[in-house]
Coordinates of C-alpha atoms in Angstrom, one line a residue:
M1 CA 7.0 6.2 -53.7
R2 CA 5.4 3.2 -55.3
S3 CA 3.5 0.9 -52.8
W4 CA 4.9 -3.0 -53.0
Y5 CA 1.9 -4.4 -54.4
T6 CA 1.2 -6.1 -57.8
F7 CA -1.5 -3.2 -59.1
T8 CA -4.2 -5.5 -60.3
V9 CA -5.1 -2.0 -61.7
N10 CA -4.1 -0.1 -64.9
I11 CA -2.8 3.7 -62.5
D12 CA -1.3 5.4 -65.7
F13 CA -4.2 7.4 -65.5
L14 CA -2.2 9.6 -62.8
E15 CA -0.2 11.2 -65.4
N16 CA -3.2 13.6 -66.0
Y17 CA -3.7 14.5 -62.2
R18 CA -0.1 15.5 -61.5
G19 CA 0.5 18.3 -59.3
K20 CA -3.8 18.4 -59.3
R21 CA -6.3 19.1 -56.0
V22 CA -8.2 15.8 -56.0
C23 CA -11.1 15.5 -54.8
V24 CA -12.5 11.7 -54.1
A25 CA -16.7 10.9 -54.5
L26 CA -16.2 8.4 -51.8
S27 CA -19.6 7.1 -51.0
G28 CA -17.2 3.9 -48.5
G29 CA -18.1 1.1 -51.7
A30 CA -15.8 -0.7 -53.2
D31 CA -14.9 1.6 -56.5
S32 CA -14.3 5.0 -54.4
V33 CA -12.6 2.8 -51.9
C34 CA -10.0 1.9 -55.0
L35 CA -10.6 5.0 -56.4
L36 CA -9.2 6.1 -53.3
Q37 CA -6.6 4.2 -52.4
I38 CA -4.4 3.8 -55.7
F39 CA -4.3 8.4 -55.4
F40 CA -3.3 7.7 -51.9
E41 CA -1.3 6.1 -52.5
N42 CA 0.4 8.0 -55.1
A43 CA -0.1 10.8 -54.1
D44 CA 3.4 12.0 -53.5
Q45 CA 5.0 9.7 -56.5
Y46 CA 2.1 13.0 -58.6
E47 CA 2.6 15.9 -56.0
I48 CA -1.6 15.6 -55.3
A49 CA -3.4 17.2 -52.7
L50 CA -5.9 14.6 -52.0
S51 CA -9.4 15.3 -50.0
A52 CA -13.1 13.2 -50.7
L53 CA -16.9 14.4 -50.4
T54 CA -19.3 11.5 -49.1
C55 CA -23.5 12.8 -49.5
E56 CA -25.7 11.1 -47.7
H57 CA -29.2 11.1 -48.8
G58 CA -31.7 10.6 -45.9
I59 CA -33.0 7.3 -48.0
R60 CA -31.3 3.9 -45.8
G61 CA -31.4 5.0 -41.8
E62 CA -29.5 4.3 -39.8
A63 CA -27.4 2.4 -42.6
S64 CA -26.4 5.6 -44.8
L65 CA -25.3 7.6 -42.2
S66 CA -23.2 3.7 -40.6
D67 CA -22.4 4.7 -43.8
V68 CA -21.0 7.8 -43.4
A69 CA -18.5 6.5 -40.4
F70 CA -17.2 3.8 -42.5
V71 CA -16.3 7.0 -44.7
K72 CA -14.7 9.0 -41.4
T73 CA -12.6 6.5 -40.7
L74 CA -11.0 6.2 -44.0
C75 CA -10.2 9.1 -44.2
T76 CA -8.8 10.1 -40.9
E77 CA -6.8 6.8 -41.4
R78 CA -4.8 8.8 -44.1
N79 CA -4.9 11.9 -43.1
V80 CA -7.7 13.3 -46.2
P81 CA -9.1 16.1 -45.6
L82 CA -13.5 15.3 -46.4
H83 CA -16.1 17.5 -46.9
I84 CA -19.8 15.5 -45.6
F85 CA -22.9 16.9 -47.3
S86 CA -26.5 15.6 -46.1
A87 CA -29.8 15.5 -47.5
D88 CA -33.6 14.3 -47.3
I89 CA -33.3 13.4 -51.0
P90 CA -37.0 11.7 -50.2
A91 CA -38.8 14.9 -49.4
R92 CA -36.8 16.3 -51.5
A93 CA -38.5 13.5 -54.2
R94 CA -41.8 14.1 -53.1
A95 CA -41.4 18.1 -53.4
S96 CA -39.9 17.9 -57.3
K97 CA -42.8 14.8 -58.1
K98 CA -39.2 12.5 -59.8
G99 CA -37.5 9.6 -58.6
L100 CA -35.3 8.7 -55.9
E101 CA -32.8 8.4 -58.2
E102 CA -33.2 11.4 -60.5
E103 CA -33.3 13.1 -56.5
G104 CA -30.3 11.7 -55.3
R105 CA -28.3 11.7 -58.6
A106 CA -28.9 16.0 -59.0
F107 CA -28.4 16.0 -55.5
R108 CA -24.2 14.1 -56.0
Y109 CA -23.4 16.8 -58.2
Q110 CA -24.6 19.6 -56.9
C111 CA -21.9 19.2 -54.2
F112 CA -19.3 18.3 -56.5
R113 CA -20.3 21.8 -57.9
E114 CA -20.0 23.4 -54.5
I115 CA -16.7 21.5 -54.2
L116 CA -15.5 22.6 -57.7
D117 CA -16.8 26.1 -57.3
R118 CA -15.0 26.3 -54.5
K119 CA -11.7 25.9 -55.1
K120 CA -11.5 23.4 -53.1
A121 CA -10.7 20.9 -55.6
D122 CA -9.6 21.6 -59.0
V123 CA -11.6 18.8 -59.9
V124 CA -13.9 15.8 -58.4
A125 CA -12.5 12.4 -59.4
T126 CA -15.8 9.5 -59.8
A127 CA -15.4 5.7 -59.7
H128 CA -17.4 4.7 -62.1
H129 CA -15.7 2.7 -64.1
R130 CA -15.9 0.1 -67.2
D131 CA -19.6 -2.0 -66.2
D132 CA -20.4 0.5 -64.9
L133 CA -20.5 1.9 -68.8
A134 CA -21.9 -1.7 -70.3
E135 CA -24.6 -0.7 -68.2
T136 CA -25.6 2.4 -68.8
V137 CA -25.4 2.4 -72.5
L138 CA -27.3 -0.9 -72.2
F139 CA -29.9 0.9 -69.8
R140 CA -29.9 3.6 -72.8
L141 CA -30.6 1.6 -75.1
A142 CA -33.9 -0.7 -73.6
R143 CA -35.3 2.8 -73.1
G144 CA -34.6 4.4 -76.3
T145 CA -31.3 6.9 -77.1
S146 CA -29.4 9.1 -79.4
L147 CA -25.6 9.3 -80.4
S148 CA -25.2 10.9 -77.7
G149 CA -27.2 8.5 -74.6
I150 CA -24.9 6.4 -76.2
A151 CA -22.0 8.5 -75.3
A152 CA -23.0 7.3 -71.7
V153 CA -20.8 8.5 -68.6
K154 CA -18.8 11.2 -69.9
E155 CA -15.8 14.3 -68.4
S156 CA -17.2 17.4 -67.7
G157 CA -16.6 20.5 -66.2
G158 CA -14.5 19.4 -63.3
I159 CA -16.0 16.0 -63.1
V160 CA -13.1 12.9 -64.3
R161 CA -13.4 9.4 -64.3
P162 CA -10.5 8.1 -63.7
L163 CA -11.4 4.1 -63.6
L164 CA -13.9 4.1 -66.9
G165 CA -11.2 1.4 -68.5
V166 CA -11.1 -0.4 -65.1
S167 CA -13.5 -3.8 -64.4
R168 CA -15.1 -4.5 -61.1
Q169 CA -13.4 -6.8 -61.0
E170 CA -10.1 -5.5 -60.7
I171 CA -11.6 -3.5 -57.7
L172 CA -12.5 -6.4 -55.9
S173 CA -9.1 -7.9 -56.7
Y174 CA -7.2 -4.6 -56.1
L175 CA -8.8 -4.2 -52.9
N176 CA -8.8 -7.8 -51.5
E177 CA -4.7 -8.2 -52.6
R178 CA -5.3 -5.1 -50.0
G179 CA -7.0 -7.0 -47.3
I180 CA -9.0 -3.3 -47.6
S181 CA -12.6 -3.3 -46.3
F182 CA -15.8 -1.0 -47.9
V183 CA -19.7 -1.1 -47.2
T184 CA -22.0 -2.9 -49.7
D185 CA -25.6 -0.7 -50.1
E186 CA -28.2 -3.1 -49.5
T187 CA -30.0 -1.4 -52.5
N188 CA -28.1 -2.6 -55.3
G189 CA -28.8 -5.8 -54.8
D190 CA -33.8 -5.0 -55.0
E191 CA -33.7 -6.1 -58.9
R192 CA -37.2 -4.0 -58.9
Y193 CA -34.2 -0.9 -59.5
S194 CA -33.6 -1.3 -63.9
R195 CA -30.0 -0.7 -63.3
N196 CA -29.9 -3.6 -60.1
A197 CA -31.4 -5.8 -62.9
I198 CA -29.2 -5.1 -65.7
R199 CA -25.9 -5.3 -63.8
K200 CA -27.6 -8.0 -62.0
R201 CA -28.9 -10.3 -64.4
V202 CA -27.9 -8.9 -68.2
L203 CA -24.0 -8.6 -68.2
P204 CA -23.3 -11.9 -66.5
A205 CA -25.7 -13.6 -69.2
L206 CA -24.3 -11.2 -72.6
E207 CA -20.9 -12.5 -71.2
E208 CA -21.3 -16.2 -71.2
I209 CA -22.7 -15.6 -74.8
V210 CA -19.6 -13.3 -75.3
K211 CA -17.6 -13.4 -73.9
G212 CA -15.8 -9.5 -72.6
A213 CA -19.7 -8.3 -73.5
G214 CA -19.3 -5.4 -70.8
K215 CA -15.7 -4.0 -72.6
H216 CA -16.8 -4.4 -75.9
I217 CA -20.5 -2.1 -74.9
A218 CA -17.5 0.2 -72.9
D219 CA -15.2 -0.2 -76.3
F220 CA -18.1 1.6 -78.6
A221 CA -19.9 3.7 -76.6
R222 CA -16.1 5.2 -75.9
R223 CA -15.8 5.2 -80.0
A224 CA -19.5 7.0 -79.9
G225 CA -18.3 9.5 -77.3
E226 CA -15.7 10.3 -80.4
D227 CA -18.2 10.3 -83.6
D228 CA -21.2 12.8 -81.3
E229 CA -18.0 14.8 -80.4
Y230 CA -16.8 15.5 -84.3
L231 CA -20.8 15.8 -84.6
K232 CA -21.2 18.4 -82.6
S233 CA -18.5 20.3 -83.7
L234 CA -19.6 20.3 -87.2
A235 CA -23.5 20.9 -85.5
V236 CA -21.5 24.2 -83.6
S237 CA -19.2 26.1 -86.5
A238 CA -22.3 25.9 -88.9
T239 CA -24.4 28.4 -86.4
R240 CA -23.8 31.8 -86.4
R241 CA -24.3 34.5 -83.7
E242 CA -26.1 37.5 -83.7
G243 CA -25.6 39.9 -80.0
K244 CA -27.9 36.8 -77.6
N245 CA -29.6 35.0 -81.0
I246 CA -27.7 32.0 -82.3
F247 CA -28.9 30.9 -86.4
I248 CA -28.9 27.6 -87.5
P249 CA -29.1 26.6 -91.5
S250 CA -32.7 25.5 -91.3
D251 CA -30.7 22.6 -94.6
L252 CA -28.9 21.2 -92.3
P253 CA -28.1 17.6 -92.6
R254 CA -30.8 16.5 -89.7
P255 CA -27.7 14.7 -87.6
L256 CA -26.5 18.3 -87.2
F257 CA -29.2 20.2 -87.7
F258 CA -30.4 18.4 -84.0
R259 CA -27.2 19.2 -82.7
A260 CA -27.3 23.1 -83.4
A261 CA -30.2 23.0 -81.7
V262 CA -29.4 20.7 -78.1
A263 CA -26.1 23.2 -78.7
A264 CA -27.6 25.6 -78.5
I265 CA -30.5 25.8 -76.0
G266 CA -28.4 24.5 -73.9
E267 CA -26.2 28.3 -74.3
L268 CA -29.4 29.7 -73.8
G269 CA -30.1 28.0 -70.7
G270 CA -32.6 25.6 -71.4
V271 CA -32.8 22.3 -69.2
D272 CA -34.9 18.9 -69.9
Y273 CA -35.6 19.6 -73.5
G274 CA -37.3 16.0 -74.8
E275 CA -37.8 14.4 -78.2
S276 CA -40.9 16.1 -78.0
F277 CA -39.3 19.3 -79.0
L278 CA -37.1 19.1 -81.2
R279 CA -40.0 16.9 -83.3
E280 CA -41.2 20.1 -83.8
I281 CA -38.2 21.4 -84.0
E282 CA -37.5 19.7 -87.2
K283 CA -40.5 21.4 -88.2
L284 CA -39.6 24.6 -88.2
K285 CA -37.8 23.5 -90.9
E286 CA -40.4 23.1 -93.4
L287 CA -43.6 25.9 -92.3
Q288 CA -42.8 29.2 -93.5
S289 CA -41.1 32.2 -91.8
G290 CA -42.2 33.4 -88.6
R291 CA -43.6 29.8 -87.3
K292 CA -42.8 29.2 -83.6
V293 CA -41.7 26.7 -81.5
C294 CA -41.6 28.1 -77.1
F295 CA -39.8 25.4 -74.5
H296 CA -39.3 26.4 -71.1
G297 CA -38.7 30.6 -72.0
I298 CA -36.6 29.8 -75.3
E299 CA -37.9 29.6 -78.8
G300 CA -36.6 28.9 -82.6
V301 CA -38.6 30.9 -84.8
K302 CA -38.0 29.9 -88.7
E303 CA -36.8 33.4 -90.7
G304 CA -36.0 32.6 -94.1
D305 CA -33.3 29.8 -94.6
E306 CA -33.1 29.5 -90.8
I307 CA -33.9 29.1 -87.4
V308 CA -33.5 31.0 -84.6
F309 CA -32.8 31.0 -80.8
Y310 CA -33.8 32.9 -78.3
R311 CA -34.8 33.7 -75.1
P312 CA -37.4 36.9 -76.0
E313 CA -37.0 40.0 -74.6
K314 CA -39.7 41.9 -72.4
D315 CA -43.0 43.3 -73.7
V316 CA -42.2 47.3 -73.3
A317 CA -46.4 47.6 -72.9
A318 CA -45.3 51.7 -70.8
E319 CA -45.7 54.5 -73.6
I320 CA -43.9 57.4 -72.6
P321 CA -43.4 61.7 -74.2
F322 CA -42.3 62.6 -77.0
S323 CA -39.7 64.6 -76.7
T324 CA -35.5 65.2 -77.5
G325 CA -32.9 64.3 -75.1
T326 CA -31.3 60.9 -74.7
F327 CA -33.2 58.3 -72.7
A328 CA -33.6 54.2 -71.9
F329 CA -36.1 52.4 -73.3
G330 CA -37.4 48.4 -73.1
A331 CA -34.1 47.2 -73.8
Y332 CA -32.4 50.6 -76.1
R333 CA -30.6 53.5 -75.1
L334 CA -32.6 56.5 -77.9
R335 CA -32.3 60.1 -78.6
A336 CA -33.9 62.7 -80.2
E337 CA -32.1 66.2 -80.8
I338 CA -32.0 68.5 -82.9
G339 CA -28.9 69.4 -85.3
D340 CA -27.9 65.8 -85.9
C341 CA -27.3 63.9 -83.4
G342 CA -25.7 60.6 -85.8
G343 CA -28.6 58.7 -86.4
A344 CA -29.1 57.9 -90.1
L345 CA -32.6 59.2 -89.3
Y346 CA -34.4 62.7 -89.8
A347 CA -37.6 64.8 -90.0
D348 CA -39.3 67.7 -89.3
Y349 CA -39.7 68.5 -85.5
D350 CA -42.8 70.7 -86.2
K351 CA -44.3 68.4 -87.9
F352 CA -44.8 66.4 -85.3
P353 CA -48.5 66.8 -83.6
A354 CA -48.6 67.7 -80.1
D355 CA -49.4 64.8 -77.1
C356 CA -46.8 62.2 -79.3
V357 CA -45.5 59.3 -76.7
I358 CA -42.6 56.6 -78.0
R359 CA -44.1 53.3 -77.4
T360 CA -43.4 50.0 -78.6
R361 CA -46.2 49.1 -81.6
R362 CA -49.6 48.1 -81.6
E363 CA -52.0 45.7 -83.7
G364 CA -54.0 48.8 -86.3
D365 CA -50.7 50.5 -86.2
L366 CA -50.5 53.1 -90.0
F367 CA -47.3 54.1 -91.2
T368 CA -46.7 56.5 -94.3
P369 CA -43.1 55.0 -95.3
F370 CA -40.4 58.0 -96.2
G371 CA -41.7 58.2 -100.4
G372 CA -44.4 55.7 -99.8
S373 CA -47.8 55.4 -99.7
E374 CA -50.1 54.7 -95.8
K375 CA -50.0 50.6 -95.2
P376 CA -50.7 48.2 -91.8
L377 CA -46.9 49.4 -89.5
K378 CA -47.2 45.7 -89.1
K379 CA -46.9 44.6 -93.1
Y380 CA -44.0 47.3 -93.4
L381 CA -41.9 45.8 -91.4
T382 CA -42.4 42.4 -93.3
D383 CA -41.4 43.8 -96.2
R384 CA -38.6 45.1 -94.4
K385 CA -37.7 42.0 -92.9
I386 CA -37.5 43.1 -89.7
P387 CA -38.5 39.4 -88.3
A388 CA -41.2 39.8 -85.8
R389 CA -39.3 38.5 -82.7
K390 CA -37.8 42.4 -83.5
S391 CA -40.4 44.4 -84.5
R392 CA -42.3 43.8 -81.3
L393 CA -39.7 45.7 -79.3
L394 CA -38.3 48.8 -81.9
P395 CA -39.5 52.4 -79.6
L396 CA -42.0 54.0 -82.5
V397 CA -43.6 57.7 -82.2
A398 CA -46.8 57.7 -82.6
K399 CA -50.3 59.6 -82.1
G400 CA -53.1 56.9 -82.0
S401 CA -53.0 54.7 -84.0
T402 CA -50.5 57.1 -86.1
V403 CA -46.6 56.3 -86.2
Y404 CA -44.3 59.2 -87.4
A405 CA -40.7 56.9 -86.8
V406 CA -39.3 53.9 -86.1
F407 CA -36.4 53.8 -84.7
G408 CA -33.5 53.3 -86.4
V409 CA -36.2 52.3 -89.1
E410 CA -37.9 54.9 -90.9
I411 CA -39.2 58.3 -90.4
S412 CA -43.4 58.4 -92.2
D413 CA -43.2 60.4 -94.9
L414 CA -45.7 62.9 -93.0
V415 CA -42.6 64.4 -91.2
K416 CA -39.9 64.3 -93.1
V417 CA -37.4 67.4 -94.3
T418 CA -37.9 70.3 -96.4
E419 CA -37.1 73.0 -97.8
G420 CA -39.1 74.7 -96.1
T421 CA -37.8 73.3 -92.5
E422 CA -36.7 74.7 -89.9
C423 CA -36.0 73.0 -86.7
Q424 CA -34.2 69.0 -88.0
V425 CA -34.6 66.2 -85.4
S426 CA -32.3 63.4 -86.2
F427 CA -33.2 60.1 -84.5
A428 CA -30.8 57.2 -83.6
I429 CA -31.3 53.4 -81.2
E430 CA -28.0 52.3 -79.5
N431 CA -28.3 48.3 -78.7
S432 CA -29.8 47.7 -82.4
E433 CA -29.8 44.4 -84.0
L434 CA -31.4 45.7 -87.3

C-alpha cells in the first residue's frame, strides 16, 4: 500500500516500472537515497522487485568506505539486495591519462552494464534529477556542444532516470519529511570542479535573475532531445547498407549528414569521435571519388554521390597455386571448376600458363579485358567503377604482372573460350558485394 506520508515528489513515473526488476544506483547521497525510498515504499503496490548497487571508487579513503557501510545498513534495514563494486579509480586514471571524473563515470557505467548483462535487473535506475540536467546543459554549452549534447542526460540501454522531473529541493523535502538520513560527499562542495561551481554559483545566480531558470533549462533540454531524436531518425532513414558498409548521400543537409555519419560510426563500433573528425568527413562531400578519412579502424570514402563508412578488411598477403576446386581466399569462398560451376565467367583452361597463382592486386598488374586491349588492372577496375576498398581485396589469377582472370569481374581476352577450346573452366565467387 502507498505510504501515509504527504508526497512532495511526483511518483507517477512508478507506473513505468510495474512488474519490473529495478536496481537503484545507490551512492548514499540524498538523491539516490530518495530514489531508493520511493521504490521501496511502493514496491508492493507496483509489483517491483527492488535491488541496489553501489560503486566504491577508492578516491576518498575512509570516507568512501564509510559511505559503503551506510549504504549496506540502508539496504539491510529494508531487506533490499545490494551489489557492491570496487575499483582504484586514481590508478585507472593514471593508466588511461584521463581525469578522475571521467574514469569514475566510466567505471559506474561498467557496473550498470554488468548488472544488466548478467540479467540481475531489467533496468538500472540512477538518481539524476532536474537540477543535474540543468547543470549538464550549462556545462556542455560552456564547453561547446551541439543539439545532441544539449539533450544531455538520456535514458538508454536499460539505464533509466526516474527523477528527471524532480528538483533537488523536492528531494530534500521528501527525505526531511520522513526523517531519512543520507551522506554527503565532501568533494561535492569543491568548486575547483566545474560542475560544482555551476551548481553552487551559476545556477543560484540564474535563479535570482529568472525564477525557475533551472526548470526552464531542463525543459529546453528535453525538447532539444525530442528534436534531436527526430533528426536522427531522418538521417538514418536516408542511409543504405550493403553488408557491413553504410552509405550516406553526400548531398544530405548538414544537420542530417553529421547525424548519419555519427550513427554509422557508432554502428561500426567507433567511439570517441571528435569535432576534428567530423570536419574531415564534411570535406569528403566536396572531394573527388576515392578520397577518404580514417579514424580508429573505420574509414569514410567518397564514392560518386555517396560516402561509405566501413571497417576495412585486412589485406591478403599470401598467394596460392591456381587449380580447380573450391577453396577459401581472404574473406571469399572461390570455385574454379571444369565445366559449369554456376558462375558467370568461363575461360579456356589450357590457355592459363603453368605456375599461375591466385592473389590480390599489385602495382604494375596488367589486364587485357575480354574483347579489349591491354591496360593497367587498376585503371580497368576504376573504369568499371569498382571502388578501391573492394578492388584491393579481389582474388585474381595471375602469373608475374599478367592477370588472366578477376574472380567475380572478368576474364582476360588471353584465355577466352573459342571454337577450339577443349577444356572449359568456370569461375564463381561467394561473399562478393559486386
